[in-house]
XYZ file of N, CA and C in Angstrom:
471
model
N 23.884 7.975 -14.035
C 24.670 6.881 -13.502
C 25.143 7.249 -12.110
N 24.792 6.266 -10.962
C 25.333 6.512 -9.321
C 26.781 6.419 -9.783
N 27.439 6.795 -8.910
C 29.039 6.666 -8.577
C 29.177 6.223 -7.561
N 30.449 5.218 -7.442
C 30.316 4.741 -6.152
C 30.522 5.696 -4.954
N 30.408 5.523 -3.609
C 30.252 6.460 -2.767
C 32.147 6.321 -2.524
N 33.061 5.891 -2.663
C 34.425 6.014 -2.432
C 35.050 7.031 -3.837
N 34.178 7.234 -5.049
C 34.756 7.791 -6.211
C 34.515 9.665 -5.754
N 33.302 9.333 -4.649
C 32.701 10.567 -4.620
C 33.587 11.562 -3.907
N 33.830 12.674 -3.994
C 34.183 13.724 -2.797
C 33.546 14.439 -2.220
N 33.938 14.538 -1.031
C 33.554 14.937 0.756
C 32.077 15.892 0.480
N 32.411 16.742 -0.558
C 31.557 17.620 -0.678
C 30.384 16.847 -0.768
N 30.159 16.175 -1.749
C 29.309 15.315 -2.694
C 28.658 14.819 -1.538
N 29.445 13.654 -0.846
C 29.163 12.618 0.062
C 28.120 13.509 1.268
N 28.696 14.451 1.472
C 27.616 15.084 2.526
C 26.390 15.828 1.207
N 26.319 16.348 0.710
C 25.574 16.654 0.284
C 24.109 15.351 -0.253
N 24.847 13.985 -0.625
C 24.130 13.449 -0.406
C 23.436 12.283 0.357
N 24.109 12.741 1.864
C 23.563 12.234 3.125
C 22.356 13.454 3.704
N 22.808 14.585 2.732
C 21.475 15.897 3.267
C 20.598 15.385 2.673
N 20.884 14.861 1.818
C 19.716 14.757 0.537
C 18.365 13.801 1.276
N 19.345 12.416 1.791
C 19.082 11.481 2.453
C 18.002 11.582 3.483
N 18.840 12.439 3.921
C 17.885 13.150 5.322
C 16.830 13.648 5.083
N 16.617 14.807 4.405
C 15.948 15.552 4.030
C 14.648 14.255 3.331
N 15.141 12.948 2.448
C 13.972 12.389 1.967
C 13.438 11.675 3.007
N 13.720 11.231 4.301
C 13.691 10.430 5.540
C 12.942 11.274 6.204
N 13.205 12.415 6.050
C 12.487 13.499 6.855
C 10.853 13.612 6.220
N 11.096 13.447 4.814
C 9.690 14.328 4.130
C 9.249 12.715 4.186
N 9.441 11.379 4.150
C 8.438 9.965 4.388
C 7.988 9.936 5.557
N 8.918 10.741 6.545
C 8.325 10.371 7.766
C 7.101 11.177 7.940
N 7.580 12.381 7.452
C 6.396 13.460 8.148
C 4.684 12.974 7.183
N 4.849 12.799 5.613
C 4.071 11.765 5.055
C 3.216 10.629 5.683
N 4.203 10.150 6.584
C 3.444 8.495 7.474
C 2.743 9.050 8.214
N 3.085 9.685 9.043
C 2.366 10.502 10.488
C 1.140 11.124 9.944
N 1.418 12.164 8.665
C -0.080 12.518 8.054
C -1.271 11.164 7.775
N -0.355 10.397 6.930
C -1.175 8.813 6.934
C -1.893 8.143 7.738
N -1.233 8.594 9.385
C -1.740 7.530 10.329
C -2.473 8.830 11.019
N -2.482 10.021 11.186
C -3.492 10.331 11.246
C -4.574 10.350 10.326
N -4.456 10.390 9.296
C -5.869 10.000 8.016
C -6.587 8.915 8.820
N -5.459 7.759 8.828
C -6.532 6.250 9.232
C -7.007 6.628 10.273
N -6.206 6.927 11.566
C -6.972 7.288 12.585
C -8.507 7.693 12.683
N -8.561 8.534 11.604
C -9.816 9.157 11.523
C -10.948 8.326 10.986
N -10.679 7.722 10.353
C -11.055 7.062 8.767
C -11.619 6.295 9.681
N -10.869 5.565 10.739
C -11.288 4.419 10.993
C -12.537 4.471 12.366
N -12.969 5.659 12.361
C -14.160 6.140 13.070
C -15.420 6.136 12.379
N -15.145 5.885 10.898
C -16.166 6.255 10.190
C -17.283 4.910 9.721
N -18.537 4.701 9.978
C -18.567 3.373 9.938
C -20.306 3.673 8.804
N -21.132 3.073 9.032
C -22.469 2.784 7.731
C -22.971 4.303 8.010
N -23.164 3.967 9.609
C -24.225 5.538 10.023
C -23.393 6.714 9.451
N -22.173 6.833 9.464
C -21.826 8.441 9.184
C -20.299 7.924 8.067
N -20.847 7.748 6.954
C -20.278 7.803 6.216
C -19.680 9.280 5.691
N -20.594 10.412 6.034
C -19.918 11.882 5.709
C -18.755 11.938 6.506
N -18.634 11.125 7.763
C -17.181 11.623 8.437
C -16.227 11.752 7.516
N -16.167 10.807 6.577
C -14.617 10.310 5.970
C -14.274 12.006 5.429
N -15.228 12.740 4.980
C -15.332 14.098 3.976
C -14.544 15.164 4.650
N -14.168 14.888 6.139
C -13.330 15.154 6.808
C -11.908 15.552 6.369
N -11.254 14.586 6.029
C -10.189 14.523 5.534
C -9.758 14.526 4.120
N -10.300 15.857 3.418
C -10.216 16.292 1.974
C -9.017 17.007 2.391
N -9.173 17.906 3.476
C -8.095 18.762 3.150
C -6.565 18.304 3.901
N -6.750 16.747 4.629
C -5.637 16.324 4.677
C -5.024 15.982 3.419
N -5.813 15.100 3.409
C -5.135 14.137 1.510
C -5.123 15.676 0.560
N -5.930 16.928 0.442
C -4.856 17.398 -0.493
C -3.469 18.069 0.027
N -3.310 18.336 1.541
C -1.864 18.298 2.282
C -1.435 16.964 1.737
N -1.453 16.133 1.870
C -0.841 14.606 1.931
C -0.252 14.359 0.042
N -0.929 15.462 -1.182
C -0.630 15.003 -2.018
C 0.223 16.460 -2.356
N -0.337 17.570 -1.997
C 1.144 18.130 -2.046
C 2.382 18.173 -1.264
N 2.091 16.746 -0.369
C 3.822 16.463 0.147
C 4.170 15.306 -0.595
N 3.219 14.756 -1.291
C 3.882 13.971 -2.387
C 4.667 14.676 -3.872
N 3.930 15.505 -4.116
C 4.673 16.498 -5.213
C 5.890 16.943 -5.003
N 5.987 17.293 -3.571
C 7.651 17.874 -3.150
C 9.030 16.627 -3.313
N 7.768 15.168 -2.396
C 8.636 13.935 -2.166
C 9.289 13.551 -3.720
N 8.148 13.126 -4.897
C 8.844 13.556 -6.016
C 10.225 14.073 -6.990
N 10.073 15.393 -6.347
C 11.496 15.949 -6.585
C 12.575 15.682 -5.846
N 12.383 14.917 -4.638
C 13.405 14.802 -3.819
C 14.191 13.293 -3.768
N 13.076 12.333 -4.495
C 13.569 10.914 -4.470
C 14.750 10.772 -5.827
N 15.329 11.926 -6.283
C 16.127 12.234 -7.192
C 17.385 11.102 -6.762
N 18.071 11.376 -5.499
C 18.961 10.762 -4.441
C 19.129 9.670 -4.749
N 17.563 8.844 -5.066
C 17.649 7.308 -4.999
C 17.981 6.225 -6.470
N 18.228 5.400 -5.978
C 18.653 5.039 -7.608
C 17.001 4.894 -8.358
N 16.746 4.655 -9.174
C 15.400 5.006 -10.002
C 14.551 3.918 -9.864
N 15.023 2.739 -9.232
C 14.323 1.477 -8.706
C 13.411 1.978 -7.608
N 14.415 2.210 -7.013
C 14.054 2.646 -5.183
C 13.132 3.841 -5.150
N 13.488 5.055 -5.664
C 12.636 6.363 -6.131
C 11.389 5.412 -6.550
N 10.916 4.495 -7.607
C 9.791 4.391 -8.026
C 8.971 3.781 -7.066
N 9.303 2.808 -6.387
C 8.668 1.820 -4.963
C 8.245 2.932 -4.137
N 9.332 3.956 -3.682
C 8.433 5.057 -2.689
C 7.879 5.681 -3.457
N 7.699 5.998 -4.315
C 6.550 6.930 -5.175
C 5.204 6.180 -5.098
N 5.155 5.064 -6.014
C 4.101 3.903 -6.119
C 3.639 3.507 -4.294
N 4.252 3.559 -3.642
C 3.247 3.273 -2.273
C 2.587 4.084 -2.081
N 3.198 5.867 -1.750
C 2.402 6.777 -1.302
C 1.662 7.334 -2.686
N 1.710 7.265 -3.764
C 0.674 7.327 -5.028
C -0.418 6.392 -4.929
N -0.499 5.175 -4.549
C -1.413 3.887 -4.077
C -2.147 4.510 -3.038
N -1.312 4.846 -1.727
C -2.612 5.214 -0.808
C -3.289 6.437 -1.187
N -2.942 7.541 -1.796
C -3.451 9.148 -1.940
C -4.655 8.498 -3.252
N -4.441 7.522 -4.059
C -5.379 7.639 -4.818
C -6.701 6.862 -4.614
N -6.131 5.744 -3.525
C -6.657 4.477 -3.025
C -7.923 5.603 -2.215
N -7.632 6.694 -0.976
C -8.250 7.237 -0.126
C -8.881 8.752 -0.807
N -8.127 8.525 -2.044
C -9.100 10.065 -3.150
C -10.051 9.507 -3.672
N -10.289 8.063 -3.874
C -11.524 7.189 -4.793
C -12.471 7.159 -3.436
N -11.889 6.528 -2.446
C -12.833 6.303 -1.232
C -13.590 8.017 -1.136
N -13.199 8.440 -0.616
C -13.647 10.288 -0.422
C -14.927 10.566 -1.473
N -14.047 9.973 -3.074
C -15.160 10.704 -4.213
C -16.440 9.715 -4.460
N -16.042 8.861 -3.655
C -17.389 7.712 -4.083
C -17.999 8.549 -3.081
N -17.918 8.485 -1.715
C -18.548 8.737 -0.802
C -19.088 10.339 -0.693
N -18.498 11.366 -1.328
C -18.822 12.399 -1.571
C -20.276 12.140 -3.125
N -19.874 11.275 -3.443
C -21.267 10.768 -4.583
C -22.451 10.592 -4.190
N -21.986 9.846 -2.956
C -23.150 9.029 -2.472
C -23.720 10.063 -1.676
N -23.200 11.395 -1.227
C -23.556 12.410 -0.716
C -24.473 13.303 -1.079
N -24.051 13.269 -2.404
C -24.986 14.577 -3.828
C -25.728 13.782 -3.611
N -26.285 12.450 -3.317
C -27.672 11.714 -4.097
C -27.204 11.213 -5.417
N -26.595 11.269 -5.814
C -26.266 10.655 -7.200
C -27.093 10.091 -7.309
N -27.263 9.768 -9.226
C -28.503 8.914 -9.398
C -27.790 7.657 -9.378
N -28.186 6.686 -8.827
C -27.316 5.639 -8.508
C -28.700 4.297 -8.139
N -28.584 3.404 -8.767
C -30.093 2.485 -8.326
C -29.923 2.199 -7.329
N -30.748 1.995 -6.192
C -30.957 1.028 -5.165
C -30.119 0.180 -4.743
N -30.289 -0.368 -5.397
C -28.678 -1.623 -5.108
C -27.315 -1.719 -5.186
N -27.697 -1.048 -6.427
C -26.037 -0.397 -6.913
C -25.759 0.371 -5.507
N -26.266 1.460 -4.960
C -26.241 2.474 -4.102
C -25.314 1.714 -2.415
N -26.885 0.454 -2.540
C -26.409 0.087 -1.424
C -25.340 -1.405 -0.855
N -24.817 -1.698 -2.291
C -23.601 -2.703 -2.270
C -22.431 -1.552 -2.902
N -22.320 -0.342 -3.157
C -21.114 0.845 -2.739
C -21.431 1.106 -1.020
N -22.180 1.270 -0.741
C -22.064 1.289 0.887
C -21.753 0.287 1.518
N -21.739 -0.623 1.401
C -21.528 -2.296 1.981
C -19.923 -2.061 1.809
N -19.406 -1.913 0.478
C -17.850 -2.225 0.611
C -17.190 -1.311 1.006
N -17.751 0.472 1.265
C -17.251 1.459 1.545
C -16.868 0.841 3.183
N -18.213 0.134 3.839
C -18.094 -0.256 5.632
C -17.105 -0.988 5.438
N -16.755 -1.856 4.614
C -15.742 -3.127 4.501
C -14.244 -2.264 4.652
N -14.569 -1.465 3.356
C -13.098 -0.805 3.785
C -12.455 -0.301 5.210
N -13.849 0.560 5.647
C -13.419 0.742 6.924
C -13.454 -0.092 8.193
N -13.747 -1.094 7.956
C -14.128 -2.299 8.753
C -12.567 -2.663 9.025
N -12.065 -3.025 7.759
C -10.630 -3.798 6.889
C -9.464 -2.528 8.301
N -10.288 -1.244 7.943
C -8.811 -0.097 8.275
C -8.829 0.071 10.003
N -10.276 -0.690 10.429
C -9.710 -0.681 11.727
C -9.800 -1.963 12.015
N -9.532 -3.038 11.576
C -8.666 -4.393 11.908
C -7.430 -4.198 11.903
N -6.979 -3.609 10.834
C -5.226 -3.182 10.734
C -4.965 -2.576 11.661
N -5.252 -1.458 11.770
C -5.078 -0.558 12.984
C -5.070 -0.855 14.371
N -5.844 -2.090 14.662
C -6.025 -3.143 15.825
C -4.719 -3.688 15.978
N -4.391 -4.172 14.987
C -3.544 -5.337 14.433
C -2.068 -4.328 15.200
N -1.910 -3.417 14.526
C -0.736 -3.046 14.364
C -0.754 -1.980 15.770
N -1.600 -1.848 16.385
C -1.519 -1.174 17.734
C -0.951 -2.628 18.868
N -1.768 -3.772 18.420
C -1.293 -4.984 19.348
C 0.468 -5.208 18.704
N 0.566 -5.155 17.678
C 1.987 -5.400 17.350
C 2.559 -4.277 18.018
N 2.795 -3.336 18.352
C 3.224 -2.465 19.014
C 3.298 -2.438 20.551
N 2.030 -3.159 21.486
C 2.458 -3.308 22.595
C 3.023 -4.796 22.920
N 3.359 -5.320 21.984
C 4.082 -6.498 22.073
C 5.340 -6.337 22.136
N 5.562 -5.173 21.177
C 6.894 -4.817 21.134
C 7.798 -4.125 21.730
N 6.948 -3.179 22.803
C 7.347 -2.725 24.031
C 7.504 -2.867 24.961
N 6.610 -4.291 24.975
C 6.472 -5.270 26.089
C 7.931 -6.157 26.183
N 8.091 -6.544 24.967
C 9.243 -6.874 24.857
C 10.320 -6.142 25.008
N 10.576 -5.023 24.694
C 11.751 -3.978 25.060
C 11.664 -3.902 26.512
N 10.847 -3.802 27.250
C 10.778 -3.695 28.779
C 10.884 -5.175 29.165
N 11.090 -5.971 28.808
C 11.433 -7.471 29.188
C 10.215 -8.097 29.676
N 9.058 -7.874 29.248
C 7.680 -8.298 30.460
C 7.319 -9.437 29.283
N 6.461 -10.227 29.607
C 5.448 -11.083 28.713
C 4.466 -9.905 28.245
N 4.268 -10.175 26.793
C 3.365 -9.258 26.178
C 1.916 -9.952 26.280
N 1.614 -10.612 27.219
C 0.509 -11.620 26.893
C 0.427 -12.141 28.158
N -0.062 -11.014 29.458
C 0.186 -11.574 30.893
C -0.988 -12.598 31.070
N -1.974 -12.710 30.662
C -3.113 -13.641 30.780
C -2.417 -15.295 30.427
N -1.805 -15.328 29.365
C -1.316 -16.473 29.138
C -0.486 -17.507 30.190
């Protein structure tokens, strides 16, 4: 059971603004691993599907900073703890399926013809999908700086 933060004492209260920190600290450093993953990811297109194989030994960094994050979303009430768990559990498993298909399709697997080559079709899609976003959200970003500097984000217009 939380307590309210006025029942709590001083001690408490800082201890769990460290706590705070400390989980702010370990999502952030998490995202940055993330957006370098996509970064990469999103280089990877039909011709060189081995690129993605690249980033095994991020995502298993990326899932033992989820194991730590884990113990640390203790802080949060058990709603909130589960939402950040379930996002970064979604992408580590979402980009461990992508990796092991594509590490399949690597061995030669026996895999028919078609089968083979509609898993390659949606593997490009995915990465097709991860650098539209990545488009997306790089233009949302100089819009938004554009705007902090007071300019039109859209000088052609």
């Amino acid at each position: 059971m939380l307590t309210e933060p006025n029942d709590m004492s001083l001690a408490a209260r800082d201890k769990a603004r460290r706590d705070l920190l400390a989980l702010q600290k370990r999502i952030a450093a998490m995202h940055q691993l993330r957006n370098e993953m996509n970064h990469a990811l999103a280089r990877v297109s039909g011709n060189n599907l081995d690129l993605a194989l690249t980033q095994k030994k991020n995502l298993r960094h990326l899932s033992s900073e989820y194991d730590k994050l884990s113990r640390e979303v203790r802080c949060l009430p058990p709603m909130d703890a589960t939402a950040v768990l379930e996002d970064e559990y979604n992408y580590i498993l979402t980009i461990g399926n992508i990796l092991e298909t594509t590490r399949e399709l690597k061995k030669k697997a026996k895999i028919e013809a078609t089968a083979r080559q509609g898993i390659i079709d949606g593997l490009v899609q995915f990465y097709d999908g991860l650098r539209d976003e990545l488009a997306h959200q790089d233009a949302e970003m100089r819009q938004a700086l554009a705007k902090c500097e007071g300019r039109d984000a859209n000088p052609e217009a």
